[in-house]
Amino acid sequence: HMLPARTFEHWMGRAVADQLRIAKRLAVALSNHSLYLHFQPQVDMRTGELIGAEVLCRWRDDELGEVPPSQFVPIAEDRGMIVALGNCVIEQACQQLAAWQRQGCQLSGQLSINIAADQFEDSELVATLLNSCRQHSIAPDQLSVEITESGIMTHPEDAIATTEILKGHGLGLSIDDFGTGYSSLGYLKRLPVDKIKLDRAFIRDLPHDQADAAIVTAVLAMAAGMGLDVVAEGVETQAQCQFLIKAGCTLVQGFYFAKPLSAAELEQRWLPPPLAEGAN
């Protein structure tokens, strides 16, 4: 039986109204700077040491409660708020690095920030990143930008130019969700990338799924040939770790090692305490 049209309209109307409400509250949150960050550690399995962390945006709203990024990021993209959202994340990431620096905590590796396709095409992106670093006395090489394949492939020539400028200033560059978008290996060769992130979709069914195992092995071989690091995302089991180590991938991110943490939790568990005054 088909649903009567009005039921469908009612449901559609409610979904649109919910989106509109979230969009309005998000605009308020952006102007109040009330979004906050979590950090997911990236770990070298050989040593168990931190090699960096991915910055993740979180939003707890007074009216809506905790709104997941899977819900608010697409709305920000649809309604032209993604550049403002991205700038807010850049600003807060630099603030946090500066706070850790003041406390004498040393974050090993880089903080990686996701840059959405529309933000990547924003002519102000480079200036925003560099100004934020300058303002908070952060060396640009403490940051890495993560851009998805689809973000690169909209205007590949512009993407290459932008990434070369960022790289020239010392920022790291990784391709996020590698292997899920359509990307031409010809472009990958020309991008000054230092890391690729293997999407969790390929990791989830390891080691049993033969197709995933073949894809992961091929990407690792290609990356090794191009001198790129690979970070496997969404690692949740020991069996996945064992497969990855055997296949030559040692850098991972996922619940098996750590869930996304608040700044205080990351500090407590992963950042070495400052050396005591007077220690040699």
mmCIF file of N, CA, C and O in Angstrom, residues 99-172:
data_model
loop_
_atom_site.group_PDB
_atom_site.id
_atom_site.type_symbol
_atom_site.label_atom_id
_atom_site.label_comp_id
_atom_site.label_asym_id
_atom_site.label_seq_id
_atom_site.Cartn_x
_atom_site.Cartn_y
_atom_site.Cartn_z
ATOM 1 N N ALA A 99 47.420 26.788 24.462
ATOM 2 C CA ALA A 99 47.205 26.495 25.895
ATOM 3 C C ALA A 99 48.150 25.378 26.345
ATOM 4 O O ALA A 99 48.782 25.474 27.402
ATOM 5 N N TRP A 100 48.260 24.306 25.528
ATOM 6 C CA TRP A 100 49.177 23.217 25.883
ATOM 7 C C TRP A 100 50.618 23.717 25.927
ATOM 8 O O TRP A 100 51.383 23.341 26.805
ATOM 9 N N GLN A 101 50.955 24.572 24.967
ATOM 10 C CA GLN A 101 52.311 25.127 24.919
ATOM 11 C C GLN A 101 52.624 25.894 26.207
ATOM 12 O O GLN A 101 53.702 25.751 26.771
ATOM 13 N N ARG A 102 51.656 26.711 26.646
ATOM 14 C CA ARG A 102 51.849 27.505 27.872
ATOM 15 C C ARG A 102 52.067 26.608 29.084
ATOM 16 O O ARG A 102 52.803 26.936 29.997
ATOM 17 N N GLN A 103 51.374 25.441 29.073
ATOM 18 C CA GLN A 103 51.526 24.511 30.210
ATOM 19 C C GLN A 103 52.788 23.659 30.076
ATOM 20 O O GLN A 103 53.085 22.854 30.950
ATOM 21 N N GLY A 104 53.473 23.814 28.949
ATOM 22 C CA GLY A 104 54.684 23.017 28.735
ATOM 23 C C GLY A 104 54.395 21.597 28.270
ATOM 24 O O GLY A 104 55.268 20.737 28.276
ATOM 25 N N CYS A 105 53.132 21.312 27.872
ATOM 26 C CA CYS A 105 52.801 19.971 27.352
ATOM 27 C C CYS A 105 53.225 19.905 25.887
ATOM 28 O O CYS A 105 52.967 20.836 25.134
ATOM 29 N N GLN A 106 53.822 18.804 25.519
ATOM 30 C CA GLN A 106 54.269 18.680 24.135
ATOM 31 C C GLN A 106 53.419 17.647 23.400
ATOM 32 O O GLN A 106 53.433 16.476 23.744
ATOM 33 N N LEU A 107 52.646 18.108 22.395
ATOM 34 C CA LEU A 107 51.884 17.169 21.573
ATOM 35 C C LEU A 107 52.823 16.668 20.482
ATOM 36 O O LEU A 107 53.333 17.467 19.696
ATOM 37 N N SER A 108 53.082 15.351 20.477
ATOM 38 C CA SER A 108 53.969 14.867 19.411
ATOM 39 C C SER A 108 53.137 14.724 18.140
ATOM 40 O O SER A 108 51.974 14.338 18.190
ATOM 41 N N GLY A 109 53.754 15.037 17.025
ATOM 42 C CA GLY A 109 53.040 14.972 15.754
ATOM 43 C C GLY A 109 52.186 16.211 15.553
ATOM 44 O O GLY A 109 52.390 17.237 16.201
ATOM 45 N N GLN A 110 51.215 16.093 14.648
ATOM 46 C CA GLN A 110 50.408 17.255 14.272
ATOM 47 C C GLN A 110 48.950 17.071 14.673
ATOM 48 O O GLN A 110 48.469 15.952 14.807
ATOM 49 N N LEU A 111 48.280 18.202 14.852
ATOM 50 C CA LEU A 111 46.820 18.170 15.003
ATOM 51 C C LEU A 111 46.249 18.243 13.601
ATOM 52 O O LEU A 111 46.586 19.159 12.845
ATOM 53 N N SER A 112 45.416 17.274 13.226
ATOM 54 C CA SER A 112 44.876 17.343 11.868
ATOM 55 C C SER A 112 43.437 17.828 11.883
ATOM 56 O O SER A 112 42.618 17.390 12.691
ATOM 57 N N ILE A 113 43.177 18.769 10.983
ATOM 58 C CA ILE A 113 41.885 19.455 10.903
ATOM 59 C C ILE A 113 41.220 19.084 9.586
ATOM 60 O O ILE A 113 41.834 19.190 8.519
ATOM 61 N N ASN A 114 39.966 18.659 9.654
ATOM 62 C CA ASN A 114 39.223 18.337 8.426
ATOM 63 C C ASN A 114 38.785 19.615 7.732
ATOM 64 O O ASN A 114 38.210 20.500 8.358
ATOM 65 N N ILE A 115 39.057 19.681 6.445
ATOM 66 C CA ILE A 115 38.653 20.838 5.659
ATOM 67 C C ILE A 115 37.605 20.364 4.644
ATOM 68 O O ILE A 115 37.902 19.500 3.811
ATOM 69 N N ALA A 116 36.395 20.897 4.746
ATOM 70 C CA ALA A 116 35.315 20.506 3.827
ATOM 71 C C ALA A 116 35.599 21.071 2.438
ATOM 72 O O ALA A 116 36.330 22.050 2.296
ATOM 73 N N ALA A 117 34.998 20.451 1.415
ATOM 74 C CA ALA A 117 35.247 20.863 0.024
ATOM 75 C C ALA A 117 34.988 22.364 -0.179
ATOM 76 O O ALA A 117 35.816 23.068 -0.765
ATOM 77 N N ASP A 118 33.852 22.873 0.325
ATOM 78 C CA ASP A 118 33.530 24.294 0.126
ATOM 79 C C ASP A 118 34.531 25.195 0.834
ATOM 80 O O ASP A 118 34.837 26.289 0.373
ATOM 81 N N GLN A 119 35.013 24.741 1.969
ATOM 82 C CA GLN A 119 35.981 25.536 2.727
ATOM 83 C C GLN A 119 37.320 25.530 1.989
ATOM 84 O O GLN A 119 38.030 26.538 1.949
ATOM 85 N N PHE A 120 37.620 24.399 1.373
ATOM 86 C CA PHE A 120 38.878 24.251 0.640
ATOM 87 C C PHE A 120 38.890 25.191 -0.564
ATOM 88 O O PHE A 120 39.934 25.638 -1.014
ATOM 89 N N GLU A 121 37.676 25.474 -1.083
ATOM 90 C CA GLU A 121 37.583 26.358 -2.253
ATOM 91 C C GLU A 121 37.487 27.820 -1.841
ATOM 92 O O GLU A 121 37.418 28.702 -2.692
ATOM 93 N N ASP A 122 37.448 28.092 -0.538
ATOM 94 C CA ASP A 122 37.356 29.462 -0.051
ATOM 95 C C ASP A 122 38.719 30.132 -0.232
ATOM 96 O O ASP A 122 39.733 29.626 0.247
ATOM 97 N N SER A 123 38.726 31.264 -0.924
ATOM 98 C CA SER A 123 40.009 31.919 -1.236
ATOM 99 C C SER A 123 40.731 32.395 0.029
ATOM 100 O O SER A 123 41.920 32.650 0.010
ATOM 101 N N GLU A 124 39.989 32.487 1.129
ATOM 102 C CA GLU A 124 40.600 32.980 2.378
ATOM 103 C C GLU A 124 41.234 31.868 3.222
ATOM 104 O O GLU A 124 41.807 32.156 4.262
ATOM 105 N N LEU A 125 41.079 30.610 2.793
ATOM 106 C CA LEU A 125 41.503 29.497 3.655
ATOM 107 C C LEU A 125 42.959 29.614 4.111
ATOM 108 O O LEU A 125 43.259 29.503 5.299
ATOM 109 N N VAL A 126 43.853 29.854 3.171
ATOM 110 C CA VAL A 126 45.285 29.919 3.509
ATOM 111 C C VAL A 126 45.524 31.040 4.520
ATOM 112 O O VAL A 126 46.188 30.846 5.548
ATOM 113 N N ALA A 127 44.925 32.217 4.245
ATOM 114 C CA ALA A 127 45.092 33.366 5.146
ATOM 115 C C ALA A 127 44.538 33.047 6.534
ATOM 116 O O ALA A 127 45.167 33.360 7.555
ATOM 117 N N THR A 128 43.377 32.406 6.581
ATOM 118 C CA THR A 128 42.754 32.061 7.864
ATOM 119 C C THR A 128 43.666 31.157 8.683
ATOM 120 O O THR A 128 43.896 31.392 9.873
ATOM 121 N N LEU A 129 44.192 30.110 8.043
ATOM 122 C CA LEU A 129 45.084 29.168 8.741
ATOM 123 C C LEU A 129 46.339 29.870 9.254
ATOM 124 O O LEU A 129 46.704 29.743 10.425
ATOM 125 N N LEU A 130 46.977 30.646 8.383
ATOM 126 C CA LEU A 130 48.242 31.287 8.764
ATOM 127 C C LEU A 130 48.037 32.384 9.811
ATOM 128 O O LEU A 130 48.825 32.517 10.748
ATOM 129 N N ASN A 131 46.935 33.162 9.663
ATOM 130 C CA ASN A 131 46.654 34.213 10.650
ATOM 131 C C ASN A 131 46.397 33.621 12.025
ATOM 132 O O ASN A 131 46.846 34.145 13.040
ATOM 133 N N SER A 132 45.655 32.514 12.039
ATOM 134 C CA SER A 132 45.339 31.868 13.310
ATOM 135 C C SER A 132 46.605 31.351 13.981
ATOM 136 O O SER A 132 46.781 31.486 15.193
ATOM 137 N N CYS A 133 47.507 30.790 13.184
ATOM 138 C CA CYS A 133 48.795 30.327 13.730
ATOM 139 C C CYS A 133 49.579 31.499 14.307
ATOM 140 O O CYS A 133 50.105 31.429 15.420
ATOM 141 N N ARG A 134 49.620 32.590 13.534
ATOM 142 C CA ARG A 134 50.376 33.776 13.964
ATOM 143 C C ARG A 134 49.816 34.338 15.262
ATOM 144 O O ARG A 134 50.536 34.627 16.212
ATOM 145 N N GLN A 135 48.493 34.471 15.282
ATOM 146 C CA GLN A 135 47.820 35.063 16.442
ATOM 147 C C GLN A 135 48.096 34.297 17.730
ATOM 148 O O GLN A 135 48.222 34.870 18.794
ATOM 149 N N HIS A 136 48.172 32.976 17.618
ATOM 150 C CA HIS A 136 48.358 32.142 18.817
ATOM 151 C C HIS A 136 49.798 31.658 18.982
ATOM 152 O O HIS A 136 50.062 30.789 19.811
ATOM 153 N N SER A 137 50.702 32.209 18.163
ATOM 154 C CA SER A 137 52.128 31.815 18.199
ATOM 155 C C SER A 137 52.318 30.311 18.023
ATOM 156 O O SER A 137 53.045 29.667 18.768
ATOM 157 N N ILE A 138 51.636 29.780 17.025
ATOM 158 C CA ILE A 138 51.734 28.349 16.707
ATOM 159 C C ILE A 138 52.556 28.208 15.424
ATOM 160 O O ILE A 138 52.297 28.919 14.457
ATOM 161 N N ALA A 139 53.506 27.287 15.418
ATOM 162 C CA ALA A 139 54.229 27.016 14.166
ATOM 163 C C ALA A 139 53.275 26.259 13.241
ATOM 164 O O ALA A 139 52.641 25.291 13.670
ATOM 165 N N PRO A 140 53.143 26.704 11.967
ATOM 166 C CA PRO A 140 52.217 26.020 11.043
ATOM 167 C C PRO A 140 52.466 24.513 10.943
ATOM 168 O O PRO A 140 51.545 23.754 10.675
ATOM 169 N N ASP A 141 53.723 24.074 11.195
ATOM 170 C CA ASP A 141 53.972 22.633 11.053
ATOM 171 C C ASP A 141 53.395 21.823 12.216
ATOM 172 O O ASP A 141 53.553 20.610 12.275
ATOM 173 N N GLN A 142 52.696 22.494 13.153
ATOM 174 C CA GLN A 142 51.987 21.749 14.200
ATOM 175 C C GLN A 142 50.588 21.335 13.734
ATOM 176 O O GLN A 142 49.887 20.602 14.408
ATOM 177 N N LEU A 143 50.202 21.845 12.550
ATOM 178 C CA LEU A 143 48.883 21.527 12.007
ATOM 179 C C LEU A 143 49.006 20.728 10.717
ATOM 180 O O LEU A 143 49.963 20.872 9.966
ATOM 181 N N SER A 144 47.977 19.939 10.489
ATOM 182 C CA SER A 144 47.883 19.216 9.223
ATOM 183 C C SER A 144 46.449 19.388 8.733
ATOM 184 O O SER A 144 45.526 19.394 9.543
ATOM 185 N N VAL A 145 46.258 19.569 7.432
ATOM 186 C CA VAL A 145 44.886 19.658 6.926
ATOM 187 C C VAL A 145 44.514 18.335 6.268
ATOM 188 O O VAL A 145 45.321 17.720 5.581
ATOM 189 N N GLU A 146 43.275 17.922 6.534
ATOM 190 C CA GLU A 146 42.739 16.698 5.941
ATOM 191 C C GLU A 146 41.658 17.079 4.961
ATOM 192 O O GLU A 146 40.686 17.724 5.335
ATOM 193 N N ILE A 147 41.848 16.697 3.721
ATOM 194 C CA ILE A 147 40.863 17.020 2.697
ATOM 195 C C ILE A 147 40.420 15.721 2.019
ATOM 196 O O ILE A 147 41.241 14.841 1.787
ATOM 197 N N THR A 148 39.131 15.592 1.751
ATOM 198 C CA THR A 148 38.643 14.349 1.130
ATOM 199 C C THR A 148 38.968 14.358 -0.363
ATOM 200 O O THR A 148 39.162 15.418 -0.954
ATOM 201 N N GLU A 149 38.966 13.161 -0.941
ATOM 202 C CA GLU A 149 39.217 13.056 -2.383
ATOM 203 C C GLU A 149 38.217 13.868 -3.178
ATOM 204 O O GLU A 149 38.565 14.535 -4.141
ATOM 205 N N SER A 150 36.940 13.807 -2.767
ATOM 206 C CA SER A 150 35.929 14.533 -3.535
ATOM 207 C C SER A 150 36.160 16.042 -3.442
ATOM 208 O O SER A 150 35.888 16.780 -4.378
ATOM 209 N N GLY A 151 36.727 16.483 -2.305
ATOM 210 C CA GLY A 151 37.057 17.900 -2.147
ATOM 211 C C GLY A 151 38.150 18.331 -3.107
ATOM 212 O O GLY A 151 38.170 19.459 -3.600
ATOM 213 N N ILE A 152 39.062 17.409 -3.400
ATOM 214 C CA ILE A 152 40.166 17.718 -4.313
ATOM 215 C C ILE A 152 39.680 17.669 -5.758
ATOM 216 O O ILE A 152 40.060 18.480 -6.592
ATOM 217 N N MET A 153 38.802 16.702 -6.031
ATOM 218 C CA MET A 153 38.440 16.441 -7.420
ATOM 219 C C MET A 153 37.428 17.428 -8.004
ATOM 220 O O MET A 153 37.191 17.400 -9.195
ATOM 221 N N THR A 154 36.825 18.318 -7.172
ATOM 222 C CA THR A 154 35.909 19.306 -7.758
ATOM 223 C C THR A 154 36.672 20.245 -8.687
ATOM 224 O O THR A 154 36.272 20.455 -9.815
ATOM 225 N N HIS A 155 37.780 20.798 -8.187
ATOM 226 C CA HIS A 155 38.644 21.654 -9.028
ATOM 227 C C HIS A 155 40.091 21.255 -8.768
ATOM 228 O O HIS A 155 40.783 21.915 -7.998
ATOM 229 N N PRO A 156 40.534 20.168 -9.406
ATOM 230 C CA PRO A 156 41.846 19.608 -9.060
ATOM 231 C C PRO A 156 43.012 20.590 -9.203
ATOM 232 O O PRO A 156 43.898 20.628 -8.372
ATOM 233 N N GLU A 157 43.004 21.420 -10.269
ATOM 234 C CA GLU A 157 44.148 22.328 -10.476
ATOM 235 C C GLU A 157 44.242 23.343 -9.337
ATOM 236 O O GLU A 157 45.326 23.625 -8.830
ATOM 237 N N ASP A 158 43.081 23.900 -8.930
ATOM 238 C CA ASP A 158 43.064 24.842 -7.800
ATOM 239 C C ASP A 158 43.530 24.140 -6.527
ATOM 240 O O ASP A 158 44.251 24.707 -5.715
ATOM 241 N N ALA A 159 43.069 22.896 -6.372
ATOM 242 C CA ALA A 159 43.426 22.128 -5.169
ATOM 243 C C ALA A 159 44.936 21.943 -5.098
ATOM 244 O O ALA A 159 45.543 22.108 -4.032
ATOM 245 N N ILE A 160 45.555 21.639 -6.226
ATOM 246 C CA ILE A 160 47.010 21.439 -6.250
ATOM 247 C C ILE A 160 47.714 22.741 -5.860
ATOM 248 O O ILE A 160 48.624 22.745 -5.030
ATOM 249 N N ALA A 161 47.236 23.865 -6.419
ATOM 250 C CA ALA A 161 47.851 25.168 -6.118
ATOM 251 C C ALA A 161 47.733 25.483 -4.621
ATOM 252 O O ALA A 161 48.713 25.868 -3.974
ATOM 253 N N THR A 162 46.527 25.294 -4.056
ATOM 254 C CA THR A 162 46.305 25.593 -2.629
ATOM 255 C C THR A 162 47.182 24.717 -1.745
ATOM 256 O O THR A 162 47.812 25.202 -0.805
ATOM 257 N N THR A 163 47.213 23.420 -2.052
ATOM 258 C CA THR A 163 47.993 22.513 -1.199
ATOM 259 C C THR A 163 49.487 22.834 -1.282
ATOM 260 O O THR A 163 50.186 22.718 -0.290
ATOM 261 N N GLU A 164 49.949 23.275 -2.438
ATOM 262 C CA GLU A 164 51.377 23.632 -2.548
ATOM 263 C C GLU A 164 51.706 24.831 -1.665
ATOM 264 O O GLU A 164 52.760 24.880 -1.039
ATOM 265 N N ILE A 165 50.780 25.810 -1.608
ATOM 266 C CA ILE A 165 50.998 26.989 -0.748
ATOM 267 C C ILE A 165 51.042 26.545 0.722
ATOM 268 O O ILE A 165 51.950 26.905 1.472
ATOM 269 N N LEU A 166 50.061 25.727 1.128
ATOM 270 C CA LEU A 166 50.009 25.261 2.523
ATOM 271 C C LEU A 166 51.275 24.499 2.879
ATOM 272 O O LEU A 166 51.872 24.701 3.933
ATOM 273 N N LYS A 167 51.669 23.620 1.981
ATOM 274 C CA LYS A 167 52.868 22.800 2.184
ATOM 275 C C LYS A 167 54.104 23.688 2.328
ATOM 276 O O LYS A 167 54.971 23.452 3.159
ATOM 277 N N GLY A 168 54.162 24.735 1.485
ATOM 278 C CA GLY A 168 55.281 25.676 1.517
ATOM 279 C C GLY A 168 55.415 26.368 2.866
ATOM 280 O O GLY A 168 56.510 26.756 3.274
ATOM 281 N N HIS A 169 54.296 26.512 3.563
ATOM 282 C CA HIS A 169 54.323 27.143 4.889
ATOM 283 C C HIS A 169 54.548 26.125 6.004
ATOM 284 O O HIS A 169 54.508 26.468 7.181
ATOM 285 N N GLY A 170 54.689 24.841 5.618
ATOM 286 C CA GLY A 170 55.020 23.827 6.615
ATOM 287 C C GLY A 170 53.850 23.008 7.128
ATOM 288 O O GLY A 170 54.023 22.116 7.958
ATOM 289 N N LEU A 171 52.629 23.297 6.666
ATOM 290 C CA LEU A 171 51.491 22.497 7.138
ATOM 291 C C LEU A 171 51.547 21.095 6.538
ATOM 292 O O LEU A 171 51.997 20.914 5.408
ATOM 293 N N GLY A 172 51.072 20.121 7.324
ATOM 294 C CA GLY A 172 50.976 18.761 6.809
ATOM 295 C C GLY A 172 49.741 18.655 5.922
ATOM 296 O O GLY A 172 48.847 19.505 5.971
#
